[in-house]
CSV table of C-alpha atoms and ligand atoms in Angstrom, one decimal:
chain,number,residue,atom,x,y,z
K,6,MET,CA,39.9,45.6,4.4
K,7,LYS,CA,40.2,48.9,2.4
K,8,PRO,CA,43.7,49.2,0.9
K,9,LYS,CA,45.8,52.2,1.6
K,10,GLU,CA,45.6,55.2,-0.8
K,11,LEU,CA,48.1,55.1,-3.7
K,12,THR,CA,49.6,58.6,-2.9
K,13,ASP,CA,52.8,58.2,-4.9
K,14,LEU,CA,53.7,56.5,-8.2
K,15,SER,CA,56.4,54.2,-6.8
K,16,GLN,CA,54.3,51.1,-7.6
K,17,LEU,CA,52.9,52.3,-11.0
K,18,CYS,CA,54.0,50.3,-14.0
K,19,ILE,CA,52.6,50.8,-17.5
K,20,HIS,CA,52.7,48.2,-20.3
K,21,THR,CA,54.2,49.5,-23.6
K,22,ILE,CA,51.0,48.3,-25.4
K,23,THR,CA,48.9,50.6,-23.3
K,24,LEU,CA,50.4,53.6,-25.2
K,25,LYS,CA,50.9,51.6,-28.4
K,26,PRO,CA,51.4,54.6,-30.8
K,27,TRP,CA,54.6,55.4,-28.9
K,28,SER,CA,58.0,53.8,-29.6
K,29,ILE,CA,59.7,52.3,-26.6
K,30,GLU,CA,62.1,55.3,-26.6
K,31,GLU,CA,59.3,57.8,-26.5
K,32,ALA,CA,57.5,55.8,-23.8
K,33,ALA,CA,60.6,55.7,-21.7
K,34,LYS,CA,61.0,59.5,-21.9
K,35,LYS,CA,57.4,60.3,-21.1
K,36,PHE,CA,57.1,57.7,-18.3
K,37,SER,CA,60.3,59.0,-16.7
K,38,ALA,CA,59.1,62.7,-17.0
K,39,SER,CA,55.7,61.8,-15.4
K,40,GLY,CA,57.2,59.9,-12.4
K,41,VAL,CA,56.1,56.4,-13.6
K,42,LYS,CA,58.6,53.9,-12.2
K,43,GLY,CA,57.9,50.6,-13.9
K,44,ILE,CA,57.5,49.4,-17.5
K,45,THR,CA,56.4,46.1,-18.9
K,46,VAL,CA,57.8,45.5,-22.3
K,47,TRP,CA,55.8,43.9,-25.1
K,48,ARG,CA,58.0,41.9,-27.5
K,49,ASP,CA,56.8,43.7,-30.6
K,50,THR,CA,58.3,47.0,-29.3
K,51,LEU,CA,61.8,45.3,-29.3
K,52,GLU,CA,61.7,44.4,-33.0
K,53,GLY,CA,64.8,45.6,-34.9
K,54,ARG,CA,66.4,46.8,-31.6
K,55,ASN,CA,69.4,45.7,-29.6
K,56,ILE,CA,67.7,44.2,-26.6
K,57,LYS,CA,70.6,44.7,-24.1
K,58,GLN,CA,70.9,48.4,-25.1
K,59,THR,CA,67.1,48.9,-24.9
K,60,GLY,CA,67.2,47.5,-21.3
K,61,LYS,CA,70.0,49.9,-20.4
K,62,MET,CA,68.2,52.8,-22.0
K,63,LEU,CA,65.1,52.0,-19.9
K,64,ARG,CA,67.1,51.8,-16.7
K,65,GLU,CA,68.9,55.0,-17.5
K,66,HIS,CA,65.4,56.6,-17.5
K,67,GLY,CA,64.9,55.4,-13.9
K,68,LEU,CA,62.5,52.6,-15.0
K,69,THR,CA,62.3,49.1,-13.5
K,70,ILE,CA,61.6,46.5,-16.2
K,71,VAL,CA,58.8,44.6,-14.5
K,72,SER,CA,58.3,41.9,-17.1
K,73,LEU,CA,58.4,40.9,-20.7
K,74,CYS,CA,55.0,40.2,-22.4
K,75,ARG,CA,54.5,37.7,-23.7
K,76,GLY,CA,55.3,34.0,-24.3
K,77,GLY,CA,52.9,31.1,-24.5
K,78,PHE,CA,50.6,29.9,-27.2
K,79,PHE,CA,51.7,26.4,-26.6
K,80,PRO,CA,48.8,24.0,-27.6
K,81,ASN,CA,48.6,22.5,-31.0
K,82,LYS,CA,47.3,19.2,-32.3
K,83,ASP,CA,50.5,19.1,-34.4
K,84,ALA,CA,53.6,18.1,-32.3
K,85,GLY,CA,55.9,19.9,-34.8
K,86,LYS,CA,54.0,23.1,-34.2
K,87,ARG,CA,54.2,22.6,-30.4
K,88,GLN,CA,58.0,22.3,-30.7
K,89,VAL,CA,58.0,25.6,-32.7
K,90,ALA,CA,56.2,27.3,-29.9
K,91,ILE,CA,58.6,25.9,-27.3
K,92,ASP,CA,61.5,27.2,-29.3
K,93,ASP,CA,59.9,30.6,-29.6
K,94,ASN,CA,59.4,30.6,-25.8
K,95,ARG,CA,63.1,29.8,-25.3
K,96,ARG,CA,63.9,32.9,-27.4
K,97,ALA,CA,61.5,34.9,-25.2
K,98,ILE,CA,63.2,33.7,-22.1
K,99,ASP,CA,66.6,34.8,-23.6
K,100,GLU,CA,65.1,38.2,-24.5
K,101,ALA,CA,63.8,38.6,-20.9
K,102,ALA,CA,67.3,37.8,-19.6
K,103,GLU,CA,68.9,40.3,-22.0
K,104,LEU,CA,66.5,43.0,-20.9
K,105,GLU,CA,67.4,42.0,-17.3
K,106,THR,CA,63.8,41.5,-16.2
K,107,SER,CA,62.9,38.5,-14.1
K,108,ILE,CA,59.4,37.7,-15.4
K,109,LEU,CA,58.1,36.4,-18.7
K,110,VAL,CA,54.2,36.5,-18.8
K,111,LEU,CA,52.5,33.6,-20.6
K,112,VAL,CA,49.3,33.8,-22.6
K,113,CYS,CA,49.1,30.0,-22.7
K,114,GLY,CA,47.0,29.5,-25.9
K,115,ALA,CA,44.4,26.9,-27.0
K,116,ASP,CA,43.8,24.9,-30.1
K,117,PRO,CA,40.1,24.9,-30.9
K,118,SER,CA,40.4,21.7,-32.9
K,119,GLN,CA,41.0,19.6,-29.8
K,120,PRO,CA,39.4,19.3,-26.3
K,121,LEU,CA,40.4,22.0,-23.7
K,122,GLU,CA,41.8,19.2,-21.5
K,123,ASP,CA,44.3,18.3,-24.3
K,124,SER,CA,45.3,22.0,-24.6
K,125,ARG,CA,45.8,22.2,-20.8
K,126,LYS,CA,48.0,19.1,-20.8
K,127,GLN,CA,50.1,20.5,-23.6
K,128,ILE,CA,50.5,23.8,-21.8
K,129,GLN,CA,51.7,22.0,-18.7
K,130,ASP,CA,54.1,19.8,-20.7
K,131,ALA,CA,55.5,22.9,-22.5
K,132,ILE,CA,56.0,24.8,-19.2
K,133,GLU,CA,57.8,21.8,-17.7
K,134,ALA,CA,60.0,21.5,-20.8
K,135,LEU,CA,61.0,25.2,-20.4
K,136,LEU,CA,61.9,25.0,-16.7
K,137,PRO,CA,65.7,24.3,-17.2
K,138,ASP,CA,65.8,27.4,-19.6
K,139,ALA,CA,63.9,29.6,-17.1
K,140,GLU,CA,66.2,28.5,-14.3
K,141,SER,CA,69.4,29.1,-16.1
K,142,ALA,CA,68.2,32.5,-17.3
K,143,GLY,CA,66.9,33.5,-13.9
K,144,VAL,CA,63.5,34.3,-15.5
K,145,ARG,CA,60.2,33.2,-13.8
K,146,LEU,CA,57.3,32.2,-16.0
K,147,ALA,CA,54.0,33.8,-15.0
K,148,ILE,CA,50.9,31.9,-16.2
K,149,GLU,CA,48.1,34.5,-16.8
K,150,PRO,CA,44.6,33.0,-16.8
K,151,LEU,CA,42.4,34.6,-19.4
K,152,HIS,CA,38.7,35.4,-19.4
K,153,PRO,CA,36.6,32.3,-20.6
K,154,MET,CA,35.6,34.3,-23.7
K,155,TYR,CA,39.1,33.5,-25.0
K,156,ALA,CA,39.0,29.8,-24.3
K,157,ASP,CA,38.6,29.0,-28.0
K,158,SER,CA,42.1,30.1,-29.1
K,159,ARG,CA,43.9,32.4,-26.7
K,160,SER,CA,44.0,30.4,-23.5
K,161,ALA,CA,42.6,27.1,-22.1
K,162,ILE,CA,43.4,28.4,-18.6
K,163,ASN,CA,40.4,30.6,-17.7
K,164,THR,CA,40.2,30.8,-13.9
K,165,LEU,CA,42.7,31.6,-11.2
K,166,SER,CA,41.7,28.2,-9.7
K,167,GLN,CA,42.9,26.4,-12.9
K,168,ALA,CA,46.1,28.5,-12.9
K,169,ASN,CA,46.7,27.7,-9.2
K,170,ASP,CA,46.2,24.0,-9.9
K,171,MET,CA,48.8,24.1,-12.7
K,172,ALA,CA,51.4,26.1,-10.9
K,173,GLU,CA,51.0,23.8,-7.9
K,174,ALA,CA,51.3,20.7,-10.1
K,175,VAL,CA,54.5,22.1,-11.8
K,176,HIS,CA,55.7,23.1,-8.4
K,177,SER,CA,58.8,25.1,-9.3
K,178,PRO,CA,60.2,28.4,-8.0
K,179,TRP,CA,60.4,29.4,-11.7
K,180,VAL,CA,56.6,29.2,-12.3
K,181,GLY,CA,54.0,31.6,-10.8
K,182,LEU,CA,50.9,33.5,-11.8
K,183,ALA,CA,49.8,36.9,-13.2
K,184,VAL,CA,46.5,38.2,-11.9
K,185,ASP,CA,44.7,40.5,-14.4
K,186,VAL,CA,41.5,42.0,-13.2
K,187,TYR,CA,40.1,42.2,-16.7
K,188,HIS,CA,40.1,38.4,-16.9
K,189,LEU,CA,39.2,37.5,-13.4
K,190,TRP,CA,37.0,40.2,-11.8
K,191,TRP,CA,33.7,38.2,-12.3
K,192,ASP,CA,34.9,35.0,-10.5
K,193,PRO,CA,33.0,34.3,-7.2
K,194,CYS,CA,36.1,32.4,-6.0
K,195,LEU,CA,38.5,35.2,-6.7
K,196,GLU,CA,39.3,36.3,-3.1
K,197,LYS,CA,39.9,32.7,-2.0
K,198,GLU,CA,42.1,31.9,-5.1
K,199,ILE,CA,44.2,35.1,-4.7
K,200,LYS,CA,44.8,34.1,-1.1
K,201,ARG,CA,45.8,30.6,-2.2
K,202,CYS,CA,48.1,31.9,-4.9
K,203,GLY,CA,49.8,34.3,-2.3
K,204,GLU,CA,50.1,31.6,0.3
K,205,ASN,CA,51.9,29.3,-2.2
K,206,GLY,CA,54.3,32.2,-3.1
K,207,ASN,CA,53.0,32.1,-6.7
K,208,LEU,CA,51.6,35.7,-7.1
K,209,LEU,CA,54.1,37.3,-9.4
K,210,ALA,CA,52.2,40.1,-11.2
K,211,PHE,CA,49.1,42.2,-10.9
K,212,HIS,CA,47.5,43.8,-14.0
K,213,VAL,CA,44.8,46.5,-13.9
K,214,CYS,CA,42.3,48.2,-16.3
K,215,ASP,CA,38.5,48.2,-16.4
K,216,TRP,CA,35.6,46.4,-17.9
K,217,LYS,CA,33.5,48.8,-20.0
K,218,VAL,CA,29.7,48.5,-20.1
K,219,PRO,CA,28.9,47.7,-22.8
K,220,THR,CA,32.2,46.3,-24.1
K,221,THR,CA,32.2,46.8,-27.9
K,222,ASP,CA,35.2,44.7,-28.8
K,223,LEU,CA,36.3,41.7,-26.9
K,224,LEU,CA,40.0,42.4,-27.4
K,225,LEU,CA,40.5,46.1,-28.0
K,226,ASP,CA,38.0,47.9,-25.9
K,227,ARG,CA,39.4,47.7,-22.4
K,228,GLY,CA,38.6,50.6,-20.2
K,229,LEU,CA,40.8,53.0,-18.2
K,230,MET,CA,40.4,52.4,-14.5
K,231,GLY,CA,37.2,54.0,-13.3
K,232,GLU,CA,35.5,53.7,-16.7
K,233,GLY,CA,33.8,50.4,-16.0
K,234,CYS,CA,32.5,48.0,-13.3
K,235,ILE,CA,35.6,46.2,-11.9
K,236,PRO,CA,35.8,46.6,-8.1
K,237,LEU,CA,39.5,47.6,-8.3
K,238,LYS,CA,40.1,48.7,-4.8
K,239,GLN,CA,38.6,45.5,-3.4
K,240,ILE,CA,40.7,43.3,-5.6
K,241,ARG,CA,43.9,45.3,-4.8
K,242,GLY,CA,43.0,44.8,-1.2
K,243,TRP,CA,42.9,41.0,-1.6
K,244,VAL,CA,46.2,41.0,-3.5
K,245,GLU,CA,47.9,43.1,-0.9
K,246,GLU,CA,46.6,41.0,2.0
K,247,THR,CA,48.8,38.2,0.6
K,248,GLY,CA,51.8,40.4,1.2
K,249,PHE,CA,52.2,41.4,-2.4
K,250,ASN,CA,53.9,44.8,-2.7
K,251,GLY,CA,55.1,44.7,-6.2
K,252,PHE,CA,54.2,46.9,-9.2
K,253,ILE,CA,50.6,47.6,-10.2
K,254,GLU,CA,50.6,47.2,-14.0
K,255,VAL,CA,48.3,49.2,-16.2
K,256,GLU,CA,47.5,47.1,-19.3
K,257,ILE,CA,44.9,48.6,-21.6
K,258,PHE,CA,44.3,47.6,-25.2
K,259,SER,CA,41.9,50.2,-26.6
K,260,ASN,CA,41.3,51.4,-30.1
K,261,ALA,CA,39.5,54.4,-28.6
K,262,TRP,CA,42.3,55.5,-26.4
K,263,TRP,CA,45.0,54.8,-29.0
K,264,GLN,CA,43.3,57.3,-31.3
K,265,LYS,CA,43.6,60.1,-28.7
K,266,ASP,CA,46.5,62.2,-27.8
K,267,GLN,CA,48.8,59.8,-25.9
K,268,SER,CA,50.3,62.4,-23.5
K,269,GLU,CA,46.8,63.3,-22.4
K,270,PHE,CA,46.0,59.6,-22.0
K,271,LEU,CA,49.2,59.1,-19.9
K,272,ASN,CA,48.0,61.9,-17.6
K,273,LYS,CA,44.6,60.3,-17.3
K,274,ILE,CA,46.2,56.9,-16.5
K,275,ILE,CA,48.1,58.6,-13.6
K,276,SER,CA,45.0,60.3,-12.2
K,277,ALA,CA,42.8,57.2,-12.6
K,278,TYR,CA,45.5,55.1,-10.8
K,279,ARG,CA,45.4,57.5,-7.9
K,280,GLU,CA,41.6,57.7,-7.7
K,281,TYR,CA,40.3,54.3,-8.7
K,282,VAL,CA,42.9,51.6,-8.1
I,319,ZN,ZN1,47.4,41.1,-18.3
């Protein structure tokens, strides 16, 4: 099924990191003036700021704070370091609550000095340890599976199937998933796993960008929608067939785009959203 055209910007959210050269105040002003309705805040943009006031400022610009990015990085061979990570994630949950957003996105991490299965077990243990904090703060934890090229150190959860397994094993209303096309577009089971995720009520967030051909940097060369080979409309169709009608979040890390004029980039994001997503 072909998804409906995105004629207005009511579902458009942009991550602060997408326009990294801008401060959060500048992003708020420019998003608001351009009709963008949602913002996902990266923790680094909050440094040195009063988080409650920043949340208020964003809402005064008419923005919905879709989520806070990011917690995670749980696995470590050293139990003491695992505890440090859990404590940092407790702070991230508090920050999300102060911002008054209901989702904290998790980049789960991996420790290359141990088997992936060990890292996965430590991720699940850490998420379970955080459940009481998530519940009392009213913040849901969104596990984001990452492309397998990051299995060494960024995430031991690399397919939506693995993420679905973990969310189902934890089985809590405070844990769900973030589907990011950059990480998952290649997966032959994607349609089936998106359906499964939606049926279990676990689909919390949908991130878009594009996969450039060739990709010159495995972290910082994401494409603007339409610049690459991801079948964005098809994947959005699968996501919406589950009943998902939340924000569509543009998350682009790109040295090339960060070097350009950011107002021009914002205009390009808006037109690419209308044309290619
Ligand atoms: Zn993402």
